[in-house]
mmCIF file of C-alpha atoms in Angstrom:
data_model
loop_
_atom_site.group_PDB
_atom_site.id
_atom_site.type_symbol
_atom_site.label_atom_id
_atom_site.label_comp_id
_atom_site.label_asym_id
_atom_site.label_seq_id
_atom_site.Cartn_x
_atom_site.Cartn_y
_atom_site.Cartn_z
ATOM 1 C CA MET N 1 86.631 128.766 79.399
ATOM 2 C CA ASP N 2 87.967 128.962 75.238
ATOM 3 C CA LYS N 3 90.421 125.534 74.439
ATOM 4 C CA ARG N 4 93.212 127.189 74.726
ATOM 5 C CA SER N 5 93.629 128.274 78.232
ATOM 6 C CA PHE N 6 92.198 125.747 79.944
ATOM 7 C CA LEU N 7 94.708 123.676 77.942
ATOM 8 C CA LYS N 8 96.851 125.847 79.418
ATOM 9 C CA THR N 9 96.349 124.557 82.750
ATOM 10 C CA SER N 10 98.055 121.926 84.718
ATOM 11 C CA ALA N 11 97.119 118.169 83.287
ATOM 12 C CA LEU N 12 98.709 115.610 85.691
ATOM 13 C CA GLY N 13 100.597 113.088 83.920
ATOM 14 C CA ALA N 14 100.293 114.574 80.520
ATOM 15 C CA THR N 15 103.564 112.638 79.423
ATOM 16 C CA SER N 16 102.557 109.493 79.415
ATOM 17 C CA VAL N 17 99.565 108.677 77.119
ATOM 18 C CA VAL N 18 99.025 105.386 75.679
ATOM 19 C CA VAL N 19 96.089 104.208 73.886
ATOM 20 C CA SER N 20 96.182 100.573 73.134
ATOM 21 C CA PRO N 21 94.053 97.588 71.935
ATOM 22 C CA PHE N 22 92.672 97.037 75.334
ATOM 23 C CA GLU N 23 89.764 94.767 75.037
ATOM 24 C CA ALA N 24 91.799 92.017 73.630
ATOM 25 C CA ILE N 25 91.449 89.877 76.063
ATOM 26 C CA ASN N 26 92.580 86.883 75.387
ATOM 27 C CA VAL N 27 95.524 87.479 73.567
ATOM 28 C CA GLY N 28 98.415 85.438 74.941
ATOM 29 C CA LEU N 29 101.098 86.735 76.992
ATOM 30 C CA ALA N 30 103.899 86.058 78.047
ATOM 31 C CA ARG N 31 104.438 83.449 80.326
ATOM 32 C CA THR N 32 107.532 83.680 81.875
ATOM 33 C CA SER N 33 106.752 81.266 84.947
ATOM 34 C CA ASN N 34 108.245 82.337 88.709
ATOM 35 C CA GLY N 35 107.474 79.381 90.169
ATOM 36 C CA LYS N 36 104.134 79.872 91.726
ATOM 37 C CA LYS N 37 99.926 78.986 91.798
ATOM 38 C CA ALA N 38 97.393 81.331 92.153
ATOM 39 C CA LEU N 39 94.450 80.907 92.225
ATOM 40 C CA MET N 40 91.488 83.381 91.125
ATOM 41 C CA LEU N 41 87.920 83.457 92.679
ATOM 42 C CA GLY N 42 85.806 84.679 89.930
ATOM 43 C CA GLY N 43 87.550 85.967 87.352
ATOM 44 C CA ARG N 44 85.536 86.356 84.114
ATOM 45 C CA GLY N 45 83.718 89.398 84.993
ATOM 46 C CA PHE N 46 83.709 92.373 87.082
ATOM 47 C CA ILE N 47 87.251 93.534 87.415
ATOM 48 C CA GLY N 48 88.274 89.854 87.699
ATOM 49 C CA PRO N 49 89.697 89.920 84.289
ATOM 50 C CA SER N 50 92.152 92.668 84.397
ATOM 51 C CA ILE N 51 93.016 91.118 87.593
ATOM 52 C CA VAL N 52 94.047 87.562 86.111
ATOM 53 C CA LYS N 53 95.788 89.117 83.119
ATOM 54 C CA ALA N 54 98.147 90.950 85.848
ATOM 55 C CA LEU N 55 99.022 87.907 87.461
ATOM 56 C CA ILE N 56 99.545 85.729 84.569
ATOM 57 C CA GLY N 57 102.441 88.353 83.554
ATOM 58 C CA ALA N 58 103.462 87.861 86.540
ATOM 59 C CA GLY N 59 104.370 84.866 85.990
ATOM 60 C CA TYR N 60 101.153 83.266 87.873
ATOM 61 C CA GLU N 61 100.050 79.810 87.270
ATOM 62 C CA VAL N 62 96.707 81.000 87.168
ATOM 63 C CA THR N 63 92.773 78.758 87.984
ATOM 64 C CA LEU N 64 90.196 80.582 88.480
ATOM 65 C CA LEU N 65 86.851 79.051 90.662
ATOM 66 C CA ASN N 66 83.845 80.087 89.334
ATOM 67 C CA ARG N 67 80.032 79.617 88.377
ATOM 68 C CA GLY N 68 82.130 78.725 84.601
ATOM 69 C CA LYS N 69 78.600 81.193 83.309
ATOM 70 C CA THR N 70 79.817 84.961 83.326
ATOM 71 C CA ASN N 71 81.871 85.647 80.020
ATOM 72 C CA PRO N 72 82.788 81.411 79.742
ATOM 73 C CA GLY N 73 85.250 81.938 76.336
ATOM 74 C CA LEU N 74 86.216 84.134 77.626
ATOM 75 C CA PHE N 75 90.515 83.252 79.755
ATOM 76 C CA SER N 76 89.485 79.175 78.046
ATOM 77 C CA ASP N 77 93.844 77.867 78.006
ATOM 78 C CA LEU N 78 93.157 78.209 81.721
ATOM 79 C CA PRO N 79 92.362 75.568 84.246
ATOM 80 C CA VAL N 80 88.308 76.132 85.612
ATOM 81 C CA ILE N 81 87.311 74.750 88.995
ATOM 82 C CA ILE N 82 83.474 73.950 88.631
ATOM 83 C CA CYS N 83 82.184 75.703 91.910
ATOM 84 C CA ASP N 84 79.077 77.798 92.904
ATOM 85 C CA ARG N 85 79.892 79.904 96.653
ATOM 86 C CA GLU N 86 76.265 80.351 96.947
ATOM 87 C CA ARG N 87 75.312 76.450 98.182
ATOM 88 C CA GLU N 88 73.906 75.551 101.493
ATOM 89 C CA ASN N 89 76.175 73.836 104.283
ATOM 90 C CA LYS N 90 79.594 75.022 101.176
ATOM 91 C CA ALA N 91 77.735 72.265 99.122
ATOM 92 C CA GLY N 92 79.389 73.917 96.453
ATOM 93 C CA LEU N 93 82.653 73.999 98.416
ATOM 94 C CA LYS N 94 82.372 70.119 99.509
ATOM 95 C CA ALA N 95 82.308 69.273 95.713
ATOM 96 C CA ILE N 96 85.535 69.888 95.099
ATOM 97 C CA ASN N 97 87.587 67.678 93.986
ATOM 98 C CA LYS N 98 90.388 66.258 96.539
ATOM 99 C CA LYS N 99 93.368 67.166 93.777
ATOM 100 C CA HIS N 100 91.912 71.153 93.948
ATOM 101 C CA LYS N 101 91.424 70.983 97.280
ATOM 102 C CA GLU N 102 94.884 69.495 98.792
ATOM 103 C CA THR N 103 96.279 71.753 95.958
ATOM 104 C CA TYR N 104 98.583 75.153 97.900
ATOM 105 C CA TRP N 105 97.867 77.970 96.464
ATOM 106 C CA ASP N 106 100.722 81.025 96.916
ATOM 107 C CA VAL N 107 97.830 83.861 96.177
ATOM 108 C CA VAL N 108 94.314 83.398 95.773
ATOM 109 C CA VAL N 109 92.437 87.119 95.069
ATOM 110 C CA ASP N 110 88.633 87.282 96.061
ATOM 111 C CA THR N 111 86.342 90.433 94.517
ATOM 112 C CA TRP N 112 83.267 89.194 96.070
ATOM 113 C CA GLN N 113 80.238 91.472 97.491
ATOM 114 C CA LYS N 114 77.015 88.958 97.933
ATOM 115 C CA SER N 115 76.316 86.665 100.231
ATOM 116 C CA PRO N 116 79.544 87.807 103.222
ATOM 117 C CA LYS N 117 78.991 84.399 104.620
ATOM 118 C CA ALA N 118 80.127 82.918 100.756
ATOM 119 C CA VAL N 119 83.051 84.868 101.528
ATOM 120 C CA ALA N 120 83.042 83.005 105.418
ATOM 121 C CA ASP N 121 82.570 79.680 103.898
ATOM 122 C CA PHE N 122 85.610 79.583 101.800
ATOM 123 C CA LEU N 123 88.373 80.490 104.371
ATOM 124 C CA GLU N 124 86.911 77.793 106.355
ATOM 125 C CA GLU N 125 87.021 75.849 103.602
ATOM 126 C CA PHE N 126 91.010 76.308 102.069
ATOM 127 C CA LYS N 127 92.880 78.210 105.194
ATOM 128 C CA GLU N 128 95.034 75.778 105.801
ATOM 129 C CA ASN N 129 95.942 75.942 101.855
ATOM 130 C CA ILE N 130 96.180 79.709 101.268
ATOM 131 C CA GLY N 131 99.611 81.258 101.318
ATOM 132 C CA HIS N 132 98.437 84.968 100.695
ATOM 133 C CA TYR N 133 94.960 86.764 100.488
ATOM 134 C CA HIS N 134 93.768 89.666 99.056
ATOM 135 C CA TYR N 135 89.927 90.946 98.838
ATOM 136 C CA ILE N 136 89.138 93.868 96.674
ATOM 137 C CA SER N 137 86.846 95.455 99.345
ATOM 138 C CA THR N 138 85.475 99.181 99.666
ATOM 139 C CA ILE N 139 85.819 102.561 101.127
ATOM 140 C CA SER N 140 82.354 102.113 102.548
ATOM 141 C CA VAL N 141 83.168 100.118 105.324
ATOM 142 C CA TYR N 142 84.025 102.985 107.482
ATOM 143 C CA ASP N 143 81.106 103.692 109.471
ATOM 144 C CA LYS N 144 81.138 107.767 109.050
ATOM 145 C CA TRP N 145 82.620 109.969 106.127
ATOM 146 C CA ASP N 146 81.677 112.716 107.919
ATOM 147 C CA LYS N 147 85.781 114.417 108.073
ATOM 148 C CA LYS N 148 88.648 114.525 105.878
ATOM 149 C CA TYR N 149 91.662 112.196 105.057
ATOM 150 C CA ILE N 150 90.053 109.023 106.614
ATOM 151 C CA VAL N 151 92.354 106.495 106.961
ATOM 152 C CA GLU N 152 92.143 102.901 107.401
ATOM 153 C CA SER N 153 92.084 102.463 111.469
ATOM 154 C CA GLU N 154 88.853 104.266 111.025
ATOM 155 C CA PRO N 155 85.413 102.825 112.895
ATOM 156 C CA LEU N 156 83.786 100.160 110.536
ATOM 157 C CA ASN N 157 80.394 99.517 109.630
ATOM 158 C CA PRO N 158 78.726 98.800 113.531
ATOM 159 C CA LEU N 159 77.145 94.729 112.133
ATOM 160 C CA PRO N 160 73.786 92.812 113.721
ATOM 161 C CA ALA N 161 74.622 89.370 113.769
ATOM 162 C CA ALA N 162 76.024 87.564 111.600
ATOM 163 C CA PRO N 163 74.209 85.689 108.515
ATOM 164 C CA LYS N 164 74.150 81.886 109.809
ATOM 165 C CA THR N 165 73.339 81.032 105.666
ATOM 166 C CA ILE N 166 72.977 82.563 101.676
ATOM 167 C CA GLY N 167 72.026 85.688 100.923
ATOM 168 C CA GLU N 168 72.133 88.688 100.055
ATOM 169 C CA GLU N 169 69.695 90.455 102.625
ATOM 170 C CA PHE N 170 72.287 93.247 103.946
ATOM 171 C CA ARG N 171 73.180 96.407 101.926
ATOM 172 C CA TYR N 172 76.051 96.516 99.489
ATOM 173 C CA ALA N 173 78.447 98.146 102.341
ATOM 174 C CA ILE N 174 77.641 95.720 105.677
ATOM 175 C CA ARG N 175 78.300 92.451 103.225
ATOM 176 C CA LYS N 176 81.704 94.196 102.289
ATOM 177 C CA THR N 177 81.841 94.282 105.980
ATOM 178 C CA PHE N 178 81.192 91.453 107.142
ATOM 179 C CA ALA N 179 83.295 89.559 104.187
ATOM 180 C CA GLU N 180 86.310 91.336 105.898
ATOM 181 C CA GLU N 181 85.678 89.773 109.774
ATOM 182 C CA ALA N 182 85.663 86.781 108.133
ATOM 183 C CA ILE N 183 88.823 87.656 106.822
ATOM 184 C CA ARG N 184 90.254 88.491 109.694
ATOM 185 C CA LYS N 185 89.266 86.561 111.962
ATOM 186 C CA ASN N 186 89.991 82.769 109.371
ATOM 187 C CA THR N 187 93.825 83.591 108.256
ATOM 188 C CA GLU N 188 96.676 86.631 109.536
ATOM 189 C CA ARG N 189 98.055 86.459 105.678
ATOM 190 C CA TYR N 190 95.932 88.834 103.726
ATOM 191 C CA THR N 191 95.495 92.378 102.495
ATOM 192 C CA ILE N 192 91.801 94.135 102.690
ATOM 193 C CA TYR N 193 91.935 96.738 99.812
ATOM 194 C CA ARG N 194 88.882 99.476 100.295
ATOM 195 C CA SER N 195 88.459 100.750 96.145
ATOM 196 C CA LEU N 196 86.620 103.862 95.731
ATOM 197 C CA GLY N 197 85.225 104.082 92.494
ATOM 198 C CA MET N 198 86.760 101.163 90.777
ATOM 199 C CA LYS N 199 87.871 103.439 87.190
ATOM 200 C CA ASP N 200 89.242 100.914 84.796
ATOM 201 C CA PHE N 201 89.084 100.469 80.263
ATOM 202 C CA ARG N 202 86.413 97.382 80.209
ATOM 203 C CA THR N 203 84.260 98.859 83.716
ATOM 204 C CA THR N 204 82.855 96.971 85.478
ATOM 205 C CA ARG N 205 80.820 95.991 83.085
ATOM 206 C CA PRO N 206 81.289 96.855 79.785
ATOM 207 C CA MET N 207 77.938 97.076 77.534
ATOM 208 C CA ASP N 208 76.194 98.718 80.355
ATOM 209 C CA PRO N 209 74.971 101.708 79.289
ATOM 210 C CA ASP N 210 75.038 103.097 82.850
ATOM 211 C CA ALA N 211 78.870 101.849 83.642
ATOM 212 C CA GLN N 212 80.192 104.394 80.144
ATOM 213 C CA PRO N 213 82.137 107.039 81.516
ATOM 214 C CA TYR N 214 80.858 109.848 81.593
ATOM 215 C CA TRP N 215 83.050 112.486 80.986
ATOM 216 C CA ALA N 216 85.949 110.683 78.962
ATOM 217 C CA VAL N 217 82.678 110.096 76.774
ATOM 218 C CA ARG N 218 81.147 113.775 76.789
ATOM 219 C CA PHE N 219 85.157 115.135 76.248
ATOM 220 C CA ASN N 220 85.515 113.379 73.663
ATOM 221 C CA ARG N 221 82.371 114.595 71.472
ATOM 222 C CA GLY N 222 83.164 117.622 71.619
ATOM 223 C CA GLY N 223 81.753 121.186 71.318
ATOM 224 C CA GLU N 224 80.681 124.050 74.436
ATOM 225 C CA ILE N 225 79.900 121.362 77.783
ATOM 226 C CA LEU N 226 78.512 121.898 80.901
ATOM 227 C CA VAL N 227 80.432 121.280 84.292
ATOM 228 C CA PRO N 228 79.162 122.822 88.164
ATOM 229 C CA LYS N 229 81.313 125.013 89.133
ATOM 230 C CA MET N 230 81.816 125.084 93.134
ATOM 231 C CA ASP N 231 84.255 126.243 95.661
ATOM 232 C CA ASP N 232 86.909 123.420 96.529
ATOM 233 C CA HIS N 233 85.524 121.215 94.458
ATOM 234 C CA HIS N 234 87.695 117.459 94.782
ATOM 235 C CA ILE N 235 87.402 114.187 92.905
ATOM 236 C CA GLN N 236 88.883 110.424 94.287
ATOM 237 C CA PHE N 237 88.855 107.394 92.048
ATOM 238 C CA THR N 238 90.783 103.601 92.199
ATOM 239 C CA ASP N 239 92.437 103.023 88.990
ATOM 240 C CA VAL N 240 91.797 99.372 88.699
ATOM 241 C CA GLN N 241 95.752 98.639 86.669
ATOM 242 C CA SER N 242 97.386 101.040 89.371
ATOM 243 C CA MET N 243 95.591 98.271 92.050
ATOM 244 C CA VAL N 244 95.747 95.313 89.994
ATOM 245 C CA GLN N 245 100.431 96.415 90.501
ATOM 246 C CA PHE N 246 100.117 97.519 93.769
ATOM 247 C CA VAL N 247 98.358 93.799 94.739
ATOM 248 C CA LEU N 248 100.991 91.654 92.888
ATOM 249 C CA ARG N 249 103.138 93.898 94.561
ATOM 250 C CA CYS N 250 101.974 92.830 97.676
ATOM 251 C CA SER N 251 102.155 89.706 97.586
ATOM 252 C CA GLU N 252 105.910 89.782 96.283
ATOM 253 C CA ASN N 253 106.605 91.989 99.551
ATOM 254 C CA LYS N 254 104.316 89.915 101.333
ATOM 255 C CA THR N 255 102.565 93.262 102.643
ATOM 256 C CA TYR N 256 99.864 92.100 104.961
ATOM 257 C CA GLY N 257 96.992 94.464 106.564
ATOM 258 C CA GLU N 258 94.231 96.976 105.412
ATOM 259 C CA PHE N 259 94.839 99.727 103.049
ATOM 260 C CA ASN N 260 92.967 101.890 101.440
ATOM 261 C CA VAL N 261 93.398 102.122 97.483
ATOM 262 C CA ALA N 262 93.343 105.194 95.375
ATOM 263 C CA HIS N 263 94.443 107.839 93.532
ATOM 264 C CA PRO N 264 94.768 111.286 96.331
ATOM 265 C CA SER N 265 92.055 113.689 96.042
ATOM 266 C CA ILE N 266 92.803 115.760 93.469
ATOM 267 C CA ALA N 267 90.943 119.371 91.904
ATOM 268 C CA PHE N 268 88.236 118.581 89.165
ATOM 269 C CA LYS N 269 89.358 121.500 87.629
ATOM 270 C CA ASP N 270 92.756 119.501 87.477
ATOM 271 C CA TYR N 271 91.179 115.900 86.085
ATOM 272 C CA LEU N 272 88.955 118.313 83.520
ATOM 273 C CA SER N 273 92.614 119.715 81.729
ATOM 274 C CA CYS N 274 93.654 116.260 81.763
ATOM 275 C CA LEU N 275 90.344 115.101 79.740
ATOM 276 C CA SER N 276 90.996 118.231 77.636
ATOM 277 C CA TYR N 277 94.883 116.328 77.109
ATOM 278 C CA VAL N 278 93.435 113.201 76.024
ATOM 279 C CA THR N 279 91.033 114.433 74.090
ATOM 280 C CA GLN N 280 92.049 117.834 72.467
ATOM 281 C CA LYS N 281 88.081 119.306 72.964
ATOM 282 C CA PRO N 282 86.464 120.900 73.860
ATOM 283 C CA GLU N 283 85.546 123.704 72.469
ATOM 284 C CA LYS N 284 84.073 125.722 75.099
ATOM 285 C CA LEU N 285 83.196 125.069 78.695
ATOM 286 C CA HIS N 286 80.585 126.651 80.825
ATOM 287 C CA TRP N 287 80.937 126.657 84.237
ATOM 288 C CA ILE N 288 77.842 126.992 85.602
ATOM 289 C CA ASP N 289 76.584 127.796 89.317
ATOM 290 C CA GLY N 290 76.204 124.128 90.975
ATOM 291 C CA ASP N 291 72.674 125.816 92.601
ATOM 292 C CA PHE N 292 71.388 126.757 89.502
ATOM 293 C CA LEU N 293 72.308 123.504 87.862
ATOM 294 C CA LYS N 294 70.500 122.085 91.265
ATOM 295 C CA ASN N 295 66.875 123.953 89.732
ATOM 296 C CA GLU N 296 66.779 122.519 86.369
ATOM 297 C CA GLY N 297 66.917 118.863 87.228
ATOM 298 C CA LEU N 298 70.589 118.447 87.089
ATOM 299 C CA LEU N 299 71.683 117.148 91.079
ATOM 300 C CA PRO N 300 75.144 116.440 92.142
ATOM 301 C CA TYR N 301 76.459 111.984 91.972
ATOM 302 C CA ARG N 302 73.320 110.682 90.524
ATOM 303 C CA ILE N 303 72.945 113.006 87.478
ATOM 304 C CA VAL N 304 75.739 114.678 87.223
ATOM 305 C CA PRO N 305 78.864 112.419 88.333
ATOM 306 C CA PHE N 306 82.095 113.615 90.140
ATOM 307 C CA TRP N 307 79.952 116.086 92.159
ATOM 308 C CA ARG N 308 78.962 115.096 95.341
ATOM 309 C CA GLU N 309 78.480 117.622 98.371
ATOM 310 C CA LYS N 310 77.578 115.877 101.099
ATOM 311 C CA PRO N 311 79.945 113.163 103.090
ATOM 312 C CA ILE N 312 82.288 115.596 103.698
ATOM 313 C CA GLY N 313 85.052 113.270 103.330
ATOM 314 C CA PHE N 314 83.688 110.771 100.458
ATOM 315 C CA TYR N 315 86.019 112.500 98.186
ATOM 316 C CA TYR N 316 89.680 112.839 100.555
ATOM 317 C CA PHE N 317 90.230 109.096 101.682
ATOM 318 C CA ASN N 318 94.121 109.181 102.943
ATOM 319 C CA VAL N 319 95.799 106.804 100.581
ATOM 320 C CA GLN N 320 99.434 107.947 102.420
ATOM 321 C CA LYS N 321 99.943 103.927 103.517
ATOM 322 C CA ALA N 322 98.736 102.128 100.383
ATOM 323 C CA LEU N 323 101.265 104.738 99.090
ATOM 324 C CA SER N 324 104.335 104.103 101.270
ATOM 325 C CA ALA N 325 103.280 100.652 100.901
ATOM 326 C CA GLY N 326 104.081 100.827 96.793
ATOM 327 C CA LEU N 327 100.744 101.687 95.090
ATOM 328 C CA VAL N 328 101.799 103.637 92.699
ATOM 329 C CA ASN N 329 99.705 105.500 90.767
ATOM 330 C CA ARG N 330 99.888 105.162 86.817
ATOM 331 C CA PRO N 331 99.225 109.398 85.169
ATOM 332 C CA VAL N 332 95.130 110.415 85.267
ATOM 333 C CA THR N 333 96.070 111.043 81.602
ATOM 334 C CA GLN N 334 96.991 107.146 81.127
ATOM 335 C CA MET N 335 93.796 105.938 82.488
ATOM 336 C CA LEU N 336 91.614 108.157 80.703
ATOM 337 C CA ALA N 337 93.143 107.208 77.311
ATOM 338 C CA ASP N 338 92.425 103.447 78.212
ATOM 339 C CA GLN N 339 89.246 104.178 79.171
ATOM 340 C CA LEU N 340 88.962 105.588 75.802
ATOM 341 C CA ALA N 341 90.015 103.095 74.565
ATOM 342 C CA GLY N 342 87.534 100.602 76.102
ATOM 343 C CA TYR N 343 84.631 102.555 75.267
ATOM 344 C CA ASN N 344 85.592 103.380 71.324
ATOM 345 C CA SER N 345 86.022 99.445 70.409
ATOM 346 C CA ARG N 346 81.900 98.580 72.636
ATOM 347 C CA PHE N 347 80.589 101.808 70.988
ATOM 348 C CA PRO N 348 82.023 102.007 68.385
ATOM 349 C CA LYS N 349 79.846 103.590 66.154
ATOM 350 C CA ASP N 350 79.505 106.036 70.016
ATOM 351 C CA ASP N 351 75.818 105.293 70.692
ATOM 352 C CA VAL N 352 75.344 105.428 74.125
ATOM 353 C CA ARG N 353 73.216 108.504 74.323
ATOM 354 C CA PHE N 354 73.187 109.802 78.544
ATOM 355 C CA GLY N 355 69.904 110.336 80.337
ATOM 356 C CA THR N 356 67.890 109.310 77.559
ATOM 357 C CA ILE N 357 64.445 107.159 78.131
ATOM 358 C CA VAL N 358 65.770 103.059 76.525
ATOM 359 C CA GLY N 359 62.799 100.817 76.259
ATOM 360 C CA ASP N 360 61.390 100.684 79.842
ATOM 361 C CA LYS N 361 65.041 102.737 81.657
ATOM 362 C CA THR N 362 66.478 105.774 81.602
ATOM 363 C CA ILE N 363 70.298 105.416 80.841
ATOM 364 C CA LYS N 364 72.393 107.551 84.003
ATOM 365 C CA TYR N 365 73.580 111.241 83.965
ATOM 366 C CA PHE N 366 72.027 113.409 81.708
ATOM 367 C CA SER N 367 71.261 113.900 77.862
ATOM 368 C CA MET N 368 73.320 116.684 75.829
ATOM 369 C CA GLU N 369 69.852 117.742 74.558
ATOM 370 C CA LYS N 370 69.702 118.929 79.080
ATOM 371 C CA GLU N 371 73.425 120.239 78.759
ATOM 372 C CA GLU N 372 72.049 122.581 75.860
ATOM 373 C CA GLU N 373 69.149 123.589 77.329
ATOM 374 C CA VAL N 374 70.919 124.230 80.580
ATOM 375 C CA ILE N 375 73.658 126.816 78.334
ATOM 376 C CA ARG N 376 71.533 128.612 76.808
ATOM 377 C CA LYS N 377 69.713 129.476 80.279
ATOM 378 C CA TRP N 378 72.410 129.926 81.780
ATOM 379 C CA LEU N 379 73.358 132.450 79.275
ATOM 380 C CA ALA N 380 70.438 133.819 78.540
ATOM 381 C CA GLN N 381 69.982 135.169 82.735
ATOM 382 C CA GLY N 382 74.040 137.223 81.932
#
């Protein structure tokens, strides 16, 4: 497929491309108070900065609660409660100043994914001081992904006995499921957001080459690009900026419960069409049979992103409940433009080399050299 014919395909939301200097997190925000207090647990790492900025923009008086170790210069003008939630017997929580313990927080937002007991401990200590507890969870809490369009009422992972000490002995999905159970046990005024492959302009690990948006970066480099050719190839993802606006809406409307929060499933070719619109590249796409790619070592998901054959429900979670409650997913093109703006600000030399060895580590995905080799072999077989 050449560039001209490819650009004729659908570019979802292609009229709303916005590129901004998103990495300037500490810039001043308009702060018209809504008279409400918000407590952000963490706030300086993962997707915390995006949530904090949204809360400030909505007029909340925001306080952070963290250890003061991750990005300590971020949001330096906000009050911070120094607390280590991972101390046994709630020692870190019990050491919090009495003034803060008696504060009523209209909104508390948590993204915790390590020890589930830390979530339970916090709620046990503060549940009487919380108006609305928001928790960023994951679709990994569902037990089986063996069908398309899983809804929020589907069974969750079966759990062993709840941990009595702080620890990370369970895998990520089980930790998140335990955390959800602790929330439901301790409060009825909660909203849980089950995300899927969160995409943000900063990424969850900004300076880690492994965390950079492969397809956005690769398309922006142009040239001839290899893409997998598979029947019924769909993808799904959570746009962090859309999700944080949904958090604000749920808070404003006192919307409680569990929600699958993601963009509705879209065809992979439409996602690539959006990328082509945003980057005005590439010169040519080579749609290569999936079995051929696998024979060349380009395996789904781990090596080639946004390509997963099993389980069947992975990119098909039902998000209608969230849409009905007010989730508005911004255009895919806008999200992709943000991702590229973020990447370019972090790596102005465009020097992330996917699939190459750096020190004792291989960067995720596959190199352009490997891509060229596979394209040559594909064309050679006619």
